[in-house]
Coordinates of C-alpha atoms and ligand atoms in Angstrom, one line a residue:
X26 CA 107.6 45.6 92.7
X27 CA 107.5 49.1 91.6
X28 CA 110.8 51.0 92.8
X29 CA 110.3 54.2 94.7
X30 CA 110.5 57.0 91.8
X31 CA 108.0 55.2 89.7
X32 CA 106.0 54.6 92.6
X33 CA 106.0 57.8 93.4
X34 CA 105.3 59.5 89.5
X35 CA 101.8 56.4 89.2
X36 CA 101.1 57.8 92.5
X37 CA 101.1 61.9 91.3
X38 CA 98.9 61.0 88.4
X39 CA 96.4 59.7 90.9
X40 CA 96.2 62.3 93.0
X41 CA 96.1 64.6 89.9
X42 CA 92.8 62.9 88.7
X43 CA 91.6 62.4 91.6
X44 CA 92.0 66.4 91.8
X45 CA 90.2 66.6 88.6
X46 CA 87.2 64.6 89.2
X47 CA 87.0 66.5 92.8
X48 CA 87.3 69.5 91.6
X49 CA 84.5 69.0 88.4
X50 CA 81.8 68.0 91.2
X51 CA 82.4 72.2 92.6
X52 CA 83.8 70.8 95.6
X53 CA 86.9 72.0 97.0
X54 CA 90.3 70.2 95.1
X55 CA 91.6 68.0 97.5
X56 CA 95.2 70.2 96.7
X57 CA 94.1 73.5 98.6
X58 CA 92.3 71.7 101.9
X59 CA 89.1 73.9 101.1
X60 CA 91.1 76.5 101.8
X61 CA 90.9 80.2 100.0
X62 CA 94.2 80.2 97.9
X63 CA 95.3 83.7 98.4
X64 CA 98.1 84.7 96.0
X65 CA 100.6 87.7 97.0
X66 CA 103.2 89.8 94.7
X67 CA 105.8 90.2 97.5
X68 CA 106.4 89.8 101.4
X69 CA 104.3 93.4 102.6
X70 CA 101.4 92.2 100.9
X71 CA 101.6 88.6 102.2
X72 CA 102.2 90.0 105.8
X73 CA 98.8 91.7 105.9
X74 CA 97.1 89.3 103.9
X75 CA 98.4 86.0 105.9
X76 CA 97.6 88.6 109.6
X77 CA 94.1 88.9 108.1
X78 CA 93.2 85.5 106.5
X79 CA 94.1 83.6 109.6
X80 CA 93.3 80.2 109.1
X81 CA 90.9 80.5 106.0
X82 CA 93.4 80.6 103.6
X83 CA 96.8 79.3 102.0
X84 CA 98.9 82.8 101.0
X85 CA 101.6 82.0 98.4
X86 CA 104.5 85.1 98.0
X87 CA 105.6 85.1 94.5
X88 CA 108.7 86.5 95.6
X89 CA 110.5 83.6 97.6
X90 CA 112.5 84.7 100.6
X91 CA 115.9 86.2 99.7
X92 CA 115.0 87.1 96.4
X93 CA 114.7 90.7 95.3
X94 CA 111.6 91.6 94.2
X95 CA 111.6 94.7 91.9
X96 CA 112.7 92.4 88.8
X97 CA 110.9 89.5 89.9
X98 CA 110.2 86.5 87.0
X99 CA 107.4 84.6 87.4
X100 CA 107.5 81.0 86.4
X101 CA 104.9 79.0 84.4
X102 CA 103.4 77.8 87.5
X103 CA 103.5 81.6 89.6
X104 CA 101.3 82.7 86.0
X105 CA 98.7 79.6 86.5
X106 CA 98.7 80.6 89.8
X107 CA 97.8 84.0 90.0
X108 CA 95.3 83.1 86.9
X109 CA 93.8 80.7 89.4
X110 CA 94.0 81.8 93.0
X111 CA 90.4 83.4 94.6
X112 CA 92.2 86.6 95.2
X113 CA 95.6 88.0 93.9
X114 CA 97.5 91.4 96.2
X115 CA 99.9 93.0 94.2
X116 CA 101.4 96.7 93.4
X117 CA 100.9 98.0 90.0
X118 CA 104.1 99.9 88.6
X119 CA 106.1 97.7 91.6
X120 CA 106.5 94.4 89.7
X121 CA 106.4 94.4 86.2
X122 CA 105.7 90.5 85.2
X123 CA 102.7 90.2 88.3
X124 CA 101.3 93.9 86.2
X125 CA 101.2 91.5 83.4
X126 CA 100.3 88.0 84.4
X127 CA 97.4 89.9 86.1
X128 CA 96.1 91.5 82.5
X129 CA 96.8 88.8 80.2
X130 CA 95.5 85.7 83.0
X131 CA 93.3 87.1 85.9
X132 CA 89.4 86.7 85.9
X133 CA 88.7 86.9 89.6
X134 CA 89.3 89.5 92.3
X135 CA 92.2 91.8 93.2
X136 CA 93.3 94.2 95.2
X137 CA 96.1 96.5 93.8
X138 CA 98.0 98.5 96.5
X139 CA 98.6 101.1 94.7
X140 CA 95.2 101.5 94.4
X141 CA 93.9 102.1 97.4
X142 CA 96.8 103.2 99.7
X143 CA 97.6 106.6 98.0
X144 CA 100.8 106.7 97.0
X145 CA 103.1 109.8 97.8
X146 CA 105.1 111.8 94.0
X147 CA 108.9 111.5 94.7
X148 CA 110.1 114.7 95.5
X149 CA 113.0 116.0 93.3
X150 CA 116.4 115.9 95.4
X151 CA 117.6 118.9 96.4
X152 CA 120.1 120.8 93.8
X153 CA 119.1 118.0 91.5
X154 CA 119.2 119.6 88.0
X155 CA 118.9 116.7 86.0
X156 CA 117.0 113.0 86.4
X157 CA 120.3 111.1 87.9
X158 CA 119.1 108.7 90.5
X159 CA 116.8 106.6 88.3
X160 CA 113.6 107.7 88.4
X161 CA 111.5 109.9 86.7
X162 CA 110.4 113.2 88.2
X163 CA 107.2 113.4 89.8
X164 CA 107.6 109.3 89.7
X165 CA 105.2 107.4 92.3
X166 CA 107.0 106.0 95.4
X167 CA 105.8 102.3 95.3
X168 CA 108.0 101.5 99.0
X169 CA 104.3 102.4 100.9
X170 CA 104.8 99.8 103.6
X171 CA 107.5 101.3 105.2
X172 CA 104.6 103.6 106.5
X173 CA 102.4 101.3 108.8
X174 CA 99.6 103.4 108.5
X175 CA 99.6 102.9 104.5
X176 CA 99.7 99.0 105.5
X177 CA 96.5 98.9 107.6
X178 CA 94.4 100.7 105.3
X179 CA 95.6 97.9 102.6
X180 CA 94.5 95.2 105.4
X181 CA 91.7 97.0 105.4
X182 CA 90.9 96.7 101.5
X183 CA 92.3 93.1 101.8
X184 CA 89.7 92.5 104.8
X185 CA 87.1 93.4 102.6
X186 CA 87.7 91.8 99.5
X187 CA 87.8 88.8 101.4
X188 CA 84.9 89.1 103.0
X189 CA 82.7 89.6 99.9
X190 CA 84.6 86.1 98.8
X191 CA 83.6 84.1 102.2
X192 CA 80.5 86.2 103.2
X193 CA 80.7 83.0 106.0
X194 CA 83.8 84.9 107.7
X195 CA 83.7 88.7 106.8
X196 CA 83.5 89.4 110.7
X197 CA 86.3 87.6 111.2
X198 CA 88.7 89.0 108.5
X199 CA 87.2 92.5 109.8
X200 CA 88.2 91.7 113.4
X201 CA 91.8 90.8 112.0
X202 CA 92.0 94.0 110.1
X203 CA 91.5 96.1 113.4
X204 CA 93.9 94.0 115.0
X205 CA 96.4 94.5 112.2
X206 CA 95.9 98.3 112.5
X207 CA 95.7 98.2 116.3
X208 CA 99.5 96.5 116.2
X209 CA 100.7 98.9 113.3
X210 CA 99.6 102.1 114.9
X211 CA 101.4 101.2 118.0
X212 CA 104.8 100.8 115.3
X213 CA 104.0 104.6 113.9
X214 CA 103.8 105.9 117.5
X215 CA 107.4 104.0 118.2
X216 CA 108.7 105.3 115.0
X217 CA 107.2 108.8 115.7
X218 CA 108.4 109.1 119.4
X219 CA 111.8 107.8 118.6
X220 CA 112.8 110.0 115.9
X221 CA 111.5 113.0 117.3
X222 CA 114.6 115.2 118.2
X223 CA 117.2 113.5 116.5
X224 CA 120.8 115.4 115.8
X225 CA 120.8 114.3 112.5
X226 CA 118.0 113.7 109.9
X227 CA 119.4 113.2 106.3
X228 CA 119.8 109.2 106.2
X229 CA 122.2 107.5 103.1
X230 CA 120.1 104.6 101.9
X231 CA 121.7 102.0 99.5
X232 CA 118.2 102.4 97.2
X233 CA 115.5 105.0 97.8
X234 CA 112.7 102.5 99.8
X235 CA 112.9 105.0 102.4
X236 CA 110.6 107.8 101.4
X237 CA 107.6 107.0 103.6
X238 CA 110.0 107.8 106.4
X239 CA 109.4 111.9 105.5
X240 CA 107.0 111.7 107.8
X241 CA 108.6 111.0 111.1
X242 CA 111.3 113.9 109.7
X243 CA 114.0 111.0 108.0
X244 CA 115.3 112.8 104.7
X245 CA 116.7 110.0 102.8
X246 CA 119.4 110.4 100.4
X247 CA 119.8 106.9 98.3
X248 CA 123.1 106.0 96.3
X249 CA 121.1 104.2 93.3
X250 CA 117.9 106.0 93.4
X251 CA 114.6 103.7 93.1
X252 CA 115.3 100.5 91.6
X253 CA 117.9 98.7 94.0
X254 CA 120.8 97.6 91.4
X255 CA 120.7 100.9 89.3
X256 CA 124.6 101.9 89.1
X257 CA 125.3 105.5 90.6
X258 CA 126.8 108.0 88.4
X259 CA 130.0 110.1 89.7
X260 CA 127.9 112.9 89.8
X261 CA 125.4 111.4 92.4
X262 CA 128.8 110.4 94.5
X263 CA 130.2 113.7 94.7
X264 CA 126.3 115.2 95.4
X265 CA 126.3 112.3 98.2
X266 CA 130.1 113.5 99.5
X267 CA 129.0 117.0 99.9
X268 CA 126.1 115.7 101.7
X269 CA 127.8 113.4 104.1
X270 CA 130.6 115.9 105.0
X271 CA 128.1 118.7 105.5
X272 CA 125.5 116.9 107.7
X273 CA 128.2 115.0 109.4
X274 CA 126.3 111.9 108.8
X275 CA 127.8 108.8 110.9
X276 CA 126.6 105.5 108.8
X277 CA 126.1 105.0 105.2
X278 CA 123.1 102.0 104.9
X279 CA 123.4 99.9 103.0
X280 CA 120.4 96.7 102.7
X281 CA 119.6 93.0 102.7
X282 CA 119.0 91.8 99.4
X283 CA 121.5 93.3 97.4
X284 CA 125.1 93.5 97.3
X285 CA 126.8 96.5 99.6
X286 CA 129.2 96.9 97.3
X287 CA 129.0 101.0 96.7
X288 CA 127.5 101.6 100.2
X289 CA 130.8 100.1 101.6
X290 CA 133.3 101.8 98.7
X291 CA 131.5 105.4 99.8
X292 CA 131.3 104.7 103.8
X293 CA 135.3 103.7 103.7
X294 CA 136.5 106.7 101.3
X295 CA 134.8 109.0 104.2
X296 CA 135.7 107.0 107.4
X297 CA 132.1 106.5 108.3
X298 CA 130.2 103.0 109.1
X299 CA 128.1 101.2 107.3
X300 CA 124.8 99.1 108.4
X301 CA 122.3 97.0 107.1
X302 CA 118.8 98.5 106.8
X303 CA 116.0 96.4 105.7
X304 CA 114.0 97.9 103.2
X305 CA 111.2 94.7 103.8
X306 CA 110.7 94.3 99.7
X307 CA 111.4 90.8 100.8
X308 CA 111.7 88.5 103.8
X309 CA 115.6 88.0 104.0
X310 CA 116.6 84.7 105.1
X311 CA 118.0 85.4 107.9
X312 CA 115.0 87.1 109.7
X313 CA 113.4 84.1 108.2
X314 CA 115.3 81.8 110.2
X315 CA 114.7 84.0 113.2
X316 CA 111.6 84.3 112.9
X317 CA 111.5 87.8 112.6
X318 CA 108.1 89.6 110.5
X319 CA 107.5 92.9 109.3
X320 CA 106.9 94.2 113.0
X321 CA 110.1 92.8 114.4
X322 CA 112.5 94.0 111.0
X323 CA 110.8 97.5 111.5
X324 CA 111.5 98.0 114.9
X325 CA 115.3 96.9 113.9
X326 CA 115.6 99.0 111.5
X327 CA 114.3 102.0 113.9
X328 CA 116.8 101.1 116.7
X329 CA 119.6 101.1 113.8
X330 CA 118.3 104.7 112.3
X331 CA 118.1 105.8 116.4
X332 CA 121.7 104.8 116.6
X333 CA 123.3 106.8 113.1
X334 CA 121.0 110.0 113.4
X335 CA 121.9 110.3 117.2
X336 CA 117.9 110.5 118.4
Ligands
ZN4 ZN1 112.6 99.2 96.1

């Protein structure tokens, strides 16, 4: 009698041929149900993509929950993957090894965000003489999602691309697109009515994900500029002092994927609080295990920016 593990590896190859010969006739492979295999570079893009699939397809988030995504790796299998899948979302300029396992591998559709959303140019920091924070002036601001007008019209482009895939369901993925925006206007007019009037508007931000938030009148100030794990230099902590005495700002923010580390050294040199904002790059883990989504982890974070700008 065979024991389990063995059993188990004679069964794999099986399957594996089995997938072969399936998959040579042009059927679908017995691994993906029939189902599209819809590959996504990070949580946003899998949101939207998994709100307007619905059932036709399988959506796989390179970046697993509680990772970081901004120096994401991709593993052998991520690369076959997003050679493979029938249609690939991603953020050129976000992700580096996705930029490049999309020109070296991909054949077959994508949709880059960057693309169609229209990104918004960083604006230079006020008395900012030099590039401190990170980034370089005039820079794109990749963090689009955290305006949920930018994500529809990416459900939109996602809706479409689909639909030109599996002529069979275009209405459908259409119907789920105006869903999608239906829901996410509804979140704008929240975030609009909310932080309309608010005592305070400059915001402390561990990393600057915040940007999109300009246009509800949030002026983020971020310790470690763009990229999340980017060490501030003392001259963006005394900048950030100034600022915090000045605007009498209540709560430095600091967020869920990385460690709070400076956020909490700044907020307890000044006596202020700290709090978690979510900057949505990734699912954490614990709004995983809650069963929380971009809708619910925005409308957090807009009760916790209610509460510090005194709105
Ligand atoms: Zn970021």
């Amino acid at each position: 009698m065979l024991k389990p593990v063995a059993r188990t590896a004679a069964l794999t190859v099986s399957t594996a041929l089995a997938g072969v010969a399936f998959t040579a006739c042009g059927a679908p492979s017995a691994q993906d149900d029939g189902k599209l295999q819809v590959v996504a570079a990070f949580y946003p893009l899998q949101y939207a993509a998994e709100r307007i699939a619905g059932d036709q397809a399988d959506v796989t988030n390179l970046t697993q929950p509680g990772m970081e995504p901004h120096d994401l790796q991709l593993s052998f299998d991520q690369v076959a993957r997003v050679s493979d899948a029938d249609l690939v979302l991603f953020e050129r300029h976000f992700q580096t090894a996705v930029d490049k396992a999309v020109d070296d591998n991909r054949q077959g559709p994508s949709v880059d965000a960057a693309h169609v959303v229209g990104l918004e140019h960083l604006a230079d920091e006020p008395g900012e003489e030099e590039n401190h924070t990170g980034h370089e002036h005039g820079e794109e601001d990749p963090h689009f999602w955290q305006d949920p007008i930018r994500l529809a019209t990416f459900g939109d482009a996602v809706a479409k691309e689909l639909g030109t895939i599996d002529p069979d369901h275009a209405a459908d993925y259409s119907a789920n697109a105006a869903k999608l925006r239906t829901d996410l206007r509804a979140l704008d007019t929240e975030y609009a009515d909310t932080l309309s009037g608010c005592r305070r508007d400059t915001t402390v931000v561990n990393h600057d994900a915040f940007g999109y938030l300009g246009k509800y009148g949030v002026q983020i100030r971020s310790i470690a500029g763009l990229s999340p794990d980017a060490e501030p230099t003392a001259h963006d902590l005394a900048t950030l002092h100034k600022v915090i005495a000045e605007d009498g700002i209540t709560t430095v923010f600091s967020e869920t994927l990385v460690s709070p580390k400076t956020a909490e050294a700044l907020a307890h040199e000044l006596g202020i609080r700290t709090a978690v904002l979510d900057p949505l790059e990734g699912l954490s883990t614990a709004a995983e295990d809650n069963g929380g989504d971009y809708l619910s982890v925005m409308r957090q974070n807009l009760a916790l920016l209610k509460k510090a700008n005194g709105c």
